[in-house]
Amino acid sequence: MSTLKNDTFLRALLREPTEYTPIWIMRQAGRYLPEYCETRRRAGSFLTLCKSPDMATEVTLQPLARYPLDAAILFSDILTIPDAMGLGLYFAEGEGPKFERPLREEWEIRNLAAPDPTDRLGYVIDAVRQIRKALDGSVPLIGFSGSPFTLACYMIEGGGSDTFSRVKTMLYDRPDLLDHILAVNAEAVTSYLNAQIEAGAQAVMIFDSWGGALAAGKYQRFSLKYMKQVVDGLTREKDGRKVPVIVFTKGGGLWLEEIAAIGCDGLGLDWTVDLGDARRRVGRRVALQGNLDPNSLFASPQAIEAEVAQLLASYGAGSGHVFNLGHGVSQFTKPEHVGALVEAVHRLSRAYH
């Protein structure tokens, strides 16, 4: 494996000194890029794209060819694990992900088992190896997974949801069943992320997209507890270098101190959180990642630069900040506006280091 030419992202996550604030963006390989749309057209479907290591490598590298980003993130989907469990993932046009066999019966839940990532998820592990080789030490590669609770939401609801009524009914009526699903998911996520690390991922991120939908107390009980289990079980050093772990709960701004205490290195913030206040709350325990409103990228480059300046000033001087959006970039974002964002972060952040 090549020596990293740019390790700014990794050093920022470990709160080590950097010359500037590194940036990558969630969903940076996606539909806002015309070259991604062309590759997806050639693939024929999103799942085919995900399951082809060659195509996953191609789209992972596309944003790095356009912008001087400080990290690459594996192109995949958070629902690969439940698909490997046999739930039958498919994508309905305009409706997002769905499962043919969502968890409805107790016997289905009791029979649930964590898949072997080198077997049923081998296409992801192959993609990690291929991407890492193609990057040739230019920037670090981020691996990722959905959180145990977020995966459970899709597995129980059968797709996305506004109310999570099936999940919450189980949570209140049969917490033992939900606990079983979450325990299996935690085992699956841990082995999946460790397999990505073994294959070459230099940092990993846990996306807890739906943890913020839980009530106070229930979040700690059904989401945070199982993310801590995952973090506790992860490989934290590879090839003589620490492998940082980022945890991101969308809507989790109320619980930053508790998330920071589970042993992660980085804490993702959505755009509703004040970055400077978050830094004061967590102190030196973790680095912070975020948290520009993705919709600000619809505005002019001048307005984007002003928002970047405000966020950098809010965090203040010193390392420990990875610039990112507060959620994924919209498919309707102009590519040149992303370019303006990356340039502004790199130029304006040097004054703080």
mmCIF file of C-alpha atoms in Angstrom, residues 43-293:
data_model
loop_
_atom_site.group_PDB
_atom_site.id
_atom_site.type_symbol
_atom_site.label_atom_id
_atom_site.label_comp_id
_atom_site.label_asym_id
_atom_site.label_seq_id
_atom_site.Cartn_x
_atom_site.Cartn_y
_atom_site.Cartn_z
ATOM 1 C CA ALA A 43 -25.110 0.137 -15.151
ATOM 2 C CA GLY A 44 -28.850 -0.038 -15.805
ATOM 3 C CA SER A 45 -29.789 0.098 -12.107
ATOM 4 C CA PHE A 46 -28.511 1.453 -8.815
ATOM 5 C CA LEU A 47 -28.059 -2.037 -7.358
ATOM 6 C CA THR A 48 -26.029 -3.183 -10.359
ATOM 7 C CA LEU A 49 -23.821 -0.136 -9.848
ATOM 8 C CA CYS A 50 -23.364 -0.977 -6.156
ATOM 9 C CA LYS A 51 -22.618 -4.641 -6.834
ATOM 10 C CA SER A 52 -19.988 -4.026 -9.529
ATOM 11 C CA PRO A 53 -16.575 -3.337 -7.940
ATOM 12 C CA ASP A 54 -15.379 -1.789 -11.224
ATOM 13 C CA MET A 55 -18.275 0.654 -11.397
ATOM 14 C CA ALA A 56 -18.199 1.374 -7.657
ATOM 15 C CA THR A 57 -14.526 2.264 -8.045
ATOM 16 C CA GLU A 58 -15.275 4.452 -11.049
ATOM 17 C CA VAL A 59 -17.922 6.536 -9.293
ATOM 18 C CA THR A 60 -15.961 6.735 -6.024
ATOM 19 C CA LEU A 61 -13.119 8.410 -7.934
ATOM 20 C CA GLN A 62 -15.291 10.770 -10.010
ATOM 21 C CA PRO A 63 -15.616 13.605 -7.445
ATOM 22 C CA LEU A 64 -11.891 13.388 -6.697
ATOM 23 C CA ALA A 65 -11.153 14.020 -10.380
ATOM 24 C CA ARG A 66 -13.227 17.207 -10.178
ATOM 25 C CA TYR A 67 -12.381 18.577 -6.730
ATOM 26 C CA PRO A 68 -9.334 18.504 -4.391
ATOM 27 C CA LEU A 69 -11.262 16.671 -1.666
ATOM 28 C CA ASP A 70 -9.365 15.341 1.341
ATOM 29 C CA ALA A 71 -11.000 11.898 1.474
ATOM 30 C CA ALA A 72 -12.787 9.368 -0.710
ATOM 31 C CA ILE A 73 -15.779 7.416 0.571
ATOM 32 C CA LEU A 74 -16.665 3.953 -0.630
ATOM 33 C CA PHE A 75 -19.588 4.015 -3.054
ATOM 34 C CA SER A 76 -22.200 1.617 -1.715
ATOM 35 C CA ASP A 77 -25.529 1.680 0.122
ATOM 36 C CA ILE A 78 -26.355 1.346 3.818
ATOM 37 C CA LEU A 79 -28.846 -1.444 3.062
ATOM 38 C CA THR A 80 -26.345 -3.996 1.774
ATOM 39 C CA ILE A 81 -26.375 -5.803 5.146
ATOM 40 C CA PRO A 82 -30.136 -6.541 5.298
ATOM 41 C CA ASP A 83 -30.009 -7.466 1.611
ATOM 42 C CA ALA A 84 -27.290 -10.017 2.476
ATOM 43 C CA MET A 85 -29.584 -11.316 5.238
ATOM 44 C CA GLY A 86 -32.081 -12.326 2.560
ATOM 45 C CA LEU A 87 -34.660 -9.538 2.862
ATOM 46 C CA GLY A 88 -34.642 -8.834 -0.884
ATOM 47 C CA LEU A 89 -33.572 -5.227 -1.447
ATOM 48 C CA TYR A 90 -34.938 -3.448 -4.501
ATOM 49 C CA PHE A 91 -35.367 0.155 -5.586
ATOM 50 C CA ALA A 92 -38.763 1.377 -6.792
ATOM 51 C CA GLU A 93 -38.467 4.338 -9.181
ATOM 52 C CA GLY A 94 -39.217 7.532 -7.281
ATOM 53 C CA GLU A 95 -39.897 5.651 -4.033
ATOM 54 C CA GLY A 96 -36.445 4.775 -2.729
ATOM 55 C CA PRO A 97 -35.339 1.446 -1.240
ATOM 56 C CA LYS A 98 -37.815 -1.350 -0.460
ATOM 57 C CA PHE A 99 -37.592 -4.890 0.889
ATOM 58 C CA GLU A 100 -39.513 -7.827 -0.580
ATOM 59 C CA ARG A 101 -39.442 -9.698 2.741
ATOM 60 C CA PRO A 102 -39.548 -7.219 5.647
ATOM 61 C CA LEU A 103 -39.489 -8.610 9.181
ATOM 62 C CA ARG A 104 -43.094 -9.255 10.162
ATOM 63 C CA GLU A 105 -43.240 -12.559 12.046
ATOM 64 C CA GLU A 106 -41.499 -13.523 15.273
ATOM 65 C CA TRP A 107 -39.980 -16.641 13.705
ATOM 66 C CA GLU A 108 -38.409 -14.502 10.955
ATOM 67 C CA ILE A 109 -36.858 -12.274 13.591
ATOM 68 C CA ARG A 110 -35.604 -15.224 15.665
ATOM 69 C CA ASN A 111 -34.030 -16.774 12.529
ATOM 70 C CA LEU A 112 -32.148 -13.600 11.624
ATOM 71 C CA ALA A 113 -28.373 -14.088 11.436
ATOM 72 C CA ALA A 114 -25.416 -11.821 10.691
ATOM 73 C CA PRO A 115 -24.016 -12.510 7.193
ATOM 74 C CA ASP A 116 -20.384 -13.343 6.547
ATOM 75 C CA PRO A 117 -19.101 -10.128 4.929
ATOM 76 C CA THR A 118 -16.501 -11.944 2.850
ATOM 77 C CA ASP A 119 -19.247 -14.114 1.343
ATOM 78 C CA ARG A 120 -22.588 -12.354 0.859
ATOM 79 C CA LEU A 121 -20.962 -8.906 0.887
ATOM 80 C CA GLY A 122 -17.814 -9.847 -0.980
ATOM 81 C CA TYR A 123 -18.581 -7.375 -3.789
ATOM 82 C CA VAL A 124 -18.263 -4.494 -1.280
ATOM 83 C CA ILE A 125 -14.993 -5.814 0.126
ATOM 84 C CA ASP A 126 -13.653 -6.273 -3.423
ATOM 85 C CA ALA A 127 -14.637 -2.660 -4.190
ATOM 86 C CA VAL A 128 -12.767 -1.413 -1.101
ATOM 87 C CA ARG A 129 -9.597 -3.206 -2.233
ATOM 88 C CA GLN A 130 -9.946 -1.918 -5.773
ATOM 89 C CA ILE A 131 -10.660 1.690 -4.719
ATOM 90 C CA ARG A 132 -7.770 1.723 -2.261
ATOM 91 C CA LYS A 133 -5.423 0.542 -5.011
ATOM 92 C CA ALA A 134 -6.787 3.074 -7.509
ATOM 93 C CA LEU A 135 -6.366 5.946 -5.021
ATOM 94 C CA ASP A 136 -2.657 5.116 -4.922
ATOM 95 C CA GLY A 137 -2.144 6.923 -1.619
ATOM 96 C CA SER A 138 -3.620 10.246 -2.811
ATOM 97 C CA VAL A 139 -6.200 10.576 0.000
ATOM 98 C CA PRO A 140 -7.658 8.237 2.652
ATOM 99 C CA LEU A 141 -10.588 5.927 1.940
ATOM 100 C CA ILE A 142 -13.632 5.983 4.242
ATOM 101 C CA GLY A 143 -15.688 2.816 4.717
ATOM 102 C CA PHE A 144 -19.169 2.949 6.201
ATOM 103 C CA SER A 145 -22.291 1.208 7.398
ATOM 104 C CA GLY A 146 -25.752 2.106 8.581
ATOM 105 C CA SER A 147 -26.261 1.938 12.347
ATOM 106 C CA PRO A 148 -27.985 -1.093 13.888
ATOM 107 C CA PHE A 149 -31.135 0.956 14.601
ATOM 108 C CA THR A 150 -31.287 2.622 11.182
ATOM 109 C CA LEU A 151 -30.958 -0.767 9.472
ATOM 110 C CA ALA A 152 -33.699 -2.137 11.735
ATOM 111 C CA CYS A 153 -36.036 0.684 10.671
ATOM 112 C CA TYR A 154 -35.813 -0.350 7.024
ATOM 113 C CA MET A 155 -35.912 -4.064 7.850
ATOM 114 C CA ILE A 156 -39.118 -3.731 9.897
ATOM 115 C CA GLU A 157 -40.905 -1.007 7.916
ATOM 116 C CA GLY A 158 -40.002 -2.544 4.556
ATOM 117 C CA GLY A 159 -38.695 0.797 3.285
ATOM 118 C CA GLY A 160 -38.501 4.430 4.300
ATOM 119 C CA SER A 161 -41.076 5.886 6.678
ATOM 120 C CA ASP A 162 -42.349 9.201 8.002
ATOM 121 C CA THR A 163 -43.782 7.756 11.222
ATOM 122 C CA PHE A 164 -41.808 4.524 11.888
ATOM 123 C CA SER A 165 -45.065 3.122 13.238
ATOM 124 C CA ARG A 166 -44.092 -0.552 12.886
ATOM 125 C CA VAL A 167 -40.689 -0.041 14.509
ATOM 126 C CA LYS A 168 -42.129 1.981 17.365
ATOM 127 C CA THR A 169 -44.969 -0.471 17.926
ATOM 128 C CA MET A 170 -42.386 -3.223 18.322
ATOM 129 C CA LEU A 171 -40.224 -0.958 20.509
ATOM 130 C CA TYR A 172 -43.051 -0.407 23.005
ATOM 131 C CA ASP A 173 -44.912 -3.748 22.735
ATOM 132 C CA ARG A 174 -42.072 -6.214 22.125
ATOM 133 C CA PRO A 175 -38.744 -4.605 23.009
ATOM 134 C CA ASP A 176 -37.276 -8.122 23.271
ATOM 135 C CA LEU A 177 -37.802 -8.644 19.532
ATOM 136 C CA LEU A 178 -36.314 -5.273 18.638
ATOM 137 C CA ASP A 179 -33.351 -6.020 20.901
ATOM 138 C CA HIS A 180 -32.785 -9.284 19.046
ATOM 139 C CA ILE A 181 -32.760 -7.529 15.667
ATOM 140 C CA LEU A 182 -30.426 -4.840 17.004
ATOM 141 C CA ALA A 183 -28.037 -7.382 18.529
ATOM 142 C CA VAL A 184 -27.790 -9.259 15.220
ATOM 143 C CA ASN A 185 -27.369 -5.985 13.350
ATOM 144 C CA ALA A 186 -24.617 -4.830 15.725
ATOM 145 C CA GLU A 187 -22.739 -8.094 15.127
ATOM 146 C CA ALA A 188 -23.222 -7.708 11.361
ATOM 147 C CA VAL A 189 -22.133 -4.056 11.267
ATOM 148 C CA THR A 190 -19.033 -4.788 13.356
ATOM 149 C CA SER A 191 -17.849 -7.644 11.134
ATOM 150 C CA TYR A 192 -18.743 -5.696 7.961
ATOM 151 C CA LEU A 193 -16.737 -2.612 9.001
ATOM 152 C CA ASN A 194 -13.819 -4.757 10.175
ATOM 153 C CA ALA A 195 -13.795 -6.495 6.791
ATOM 154 C CA GLN A 196 -13.698 -3.073 5.096
ATOM 155 C CA ILE A 197 -10.789 -2.034 7.344
ATOM 156 C CA GLU A 198 -8.950 -5.266 6.577
ATOM 157 C CA ALA A 199 -9.471 -4.614 2.848
ATOM 158 C CA GLY A 200 -8.073 -1.079 3.049
ATOM 159 C CA ALA A 201 -10.557 1.421 4.543
ATOM 160 C CA GLN A 202 -8.520 3.926 6.588
ATOM 161 C CA ALA A 203 -11.469 5.384 8.521
ATOM 162 C CA VAL A 204 -15.058 4.209 8.997
ATOM 163 C CA MET A 205 -18.343 6.000 9.557
ATOM 164 C CA ILE A 206 -21.596 4.811 11.142
ATOM 165 C CA PHE A 207 -24.667 6.497 9.651
ATOM 166 C CA ASP A 208 -27.472 6.645 12.209
ATOM 167 C CA SER A 209 -29.950 8.297 9.858
ATOM 168 C CA TRP A 210 -33.050 7.593 11.947
ATOM 169 C CA GLY A 211 -31.775 7.648 15.555
ATOM 170 C CA GLY A 212 -33.062 11.215 15.859
ATOM 171 C CA ALA A 213 -36.622 9.925 15.434
ATOM 172 C CA LEU A 214 -36.449 8.273 18.868
ATOM 173 C CA ALA A 215 -37.667 9.748 22.131
ATOM 174 C CA ALA A 216 -35.220 10.773 24.850
ATOM 175 C CA GLY A 217 -34.189 7.640 26.720
ATOM 176 C CA LYS A 218 -35.242 5.424 23.820
ATOM 177 C CA TYR A 219 -32.384 6.796 21.707
ATOM 178 C CA GLN A 220 -29.876 5.780 24.347
ATOM 179 C CA ARG A 221 -31.544 2.397 24.838
ATOM 180 C CA PHE A 222 -32.123 1.344 21.231
ATOM 181 C CA SER A 223 -29.589 3.247 19.127
ATOM 182 C CA LEU A 224 -26.630 4.546 21.118
ATOM 183 C CA LYS A 225 -26.197 1.341 23.129
ATOM 184 C CA TYR A 226 -25.785 -0.738 19.978
ATOM 185 C CA MET A 227 -23.511 1.781 18.250
ATOM 186 C CA LYS A 228 -21.257 1.587 21.299
ATOM 187 C CA GLN A 229 -21.187 -2.203 20.898
ATOM 188 C CA VAL A 230 -20.044 -1.713 17.303
ATOM 189 C CA VAL A 231 -17.383 0.857 18.215
ATOM 190 C CA ASP A 232 -16.100 -1.427 20.996
ATOM 191 C CA GLY A 233 -15.685 -4.288 18.516
ATOM 192 C CA LEU A 234 -13.901 -2.433 15.713
ATOM 193 C CA THR A 235 -10.305 -2.828 14.604
ATOM 194 C CA ARG A 236 -8.761 0.487 15.649
ATOM 195 C CA GLU A 237 -5.275 0.142 14.194
ATOM 196 C CA LYS A 238 -4.064 -1.152 10.834
ATOM 197 C CA ASP A 239 -0.653 -1.015 9.180
ATOM 198 C CA GLY A 240 0.729 0.875 12.173
ATOM 199 C CA ARG A 241 -1.847 3.667 11.947
ATOM 200 C CA LYS A 242 -4.999 4.372 13.958
ATOM 201 C CA VAL A 243 -8.293 3.803 12.114
ATOM 202 C CA PRO A 244 -10.658 6.597 13.231
ATOM 203 C CA VAL A 245 -14.391 5.996 13.694
ATOM 204 C CA ILE A 246 -17.024 8.670 12.988
ATOM 205 C CA VAL A 247 -20.569 8.393 14.380
ATOM 206 C CA PHE A 248 -23.353 10.530 12.890
ATOM 207 C CA THR A 249 -26.890 10.632 14.257
ATOM 208 C CA LYS A 250 -29.075 12.922 12.148
ATOM 209 C CA GLY A 251 -31.215 14.835 14.622
ATOM 210 C CA GLY A 252 -28.914 13.873 17.500
ATOM 211 C CA GLY A 253 -27.887 17.386 18.562
ATOM 212 C CA LEU A 254 -29.483 16.969 21.995
ATOM 213 C CA TRP A 255 -27.194 14.038 22.830
ATOM 214 C CA LEU A 256 -23.733 15.125 21.654
ATOM 215 C CA GLU A 257 -22.039 14.582 25.014
ATOM 216 C CA GLU A 258 -23.429 11.041 25.255
ATOM 217 C CA ILE A 259 -22.427 10.169 21.682
ATOM 218 C CA ALA A 260 -18.933 11.542 22.285
ATOM 219 C CA ALA A 261 -18.595 9.206 25.275
ATOM 220 C CA ILE A 262 -19.010 5.913 23.344
ATOM 221 C CA GLY A 263 -15.407 5.791 22.156
ATOM 222 C CA CYS A 264 -15.652 7.254 18.650
ATOM 223 C CA ASP A 265 -13.002 9.613 17.274
ATOM 224 C CA GLY A 266 -15.284 11.863 15.246
ATOM 225 C CA LEU A 267 -18.815 13.123 15.815
ATOM 226 C CA GLY A 268 -20.941 14.100 12.810
ATOM 227 C CA LEU A 269 -23.268 17.077 13.191
ATOM 228 C CA ASP A 270 -26.360 17.954 11.198
ATOM 229 C CA TRP A 271 -26.997 21.578 10.217
ATOM 230 C CA THR A 272 -29.324 22.320 13.175
ATOM 231 C CA VAL A 273 -26.387 22.292 15.625
ATOM 232 C CA ASP A 274 -24.243 25.338 16.447
ATOM 233 C CA LEU A 275 -20.697 24.226 15.644
ATOM 234 C CA GLY A 276 -18.987 26.439 18.239
ATOM 235 C CA ASP A 277 -21.422 25.350 20.936
ATOM 236 C CA ALA A 278 -20.871 21.704 19.990
ATOM 237 C CA ARG A 279 -17.118 22.203 20.373
ATOM 238 C CA ARG A 280 -17.614 23.661 23.844
ATOM 239 C CA ARG A 281 -19.919 20.788 24.823
ATOM 240 C CA VAL A 282 -17.642 17.919 23.781
ATOM 241 C CA GLY A 283 -14.317 19.570 24.579
ATOM 242 C CA ARG A 284 -11.288 17.543 23.499
ATOM 243 C CA ARG A 285 -13.026 14.171 23.571
ATOM 244 C CA VAL A 286 -13.769 13.943 19.843
ATOM 245 C CA ALA A 287 -13.252 15.736 16.554
ATOM 246 C CA LEU A 288 -16.327 17.302 14.942
ATOM 247 C CA GLN A 289 -17.506 16.775 11.373
ATOM 248 C CA GLY A 290 -19.936 19.095 9.625
ATOM 249 C CA ASN A 291 -22.140 20.918 9.330
ATOM 250 C CA LEU A 292 -23.098 23.182 6.433
ATOM 251 C CA ASP A 293 -26.781 23.158 5.441
#
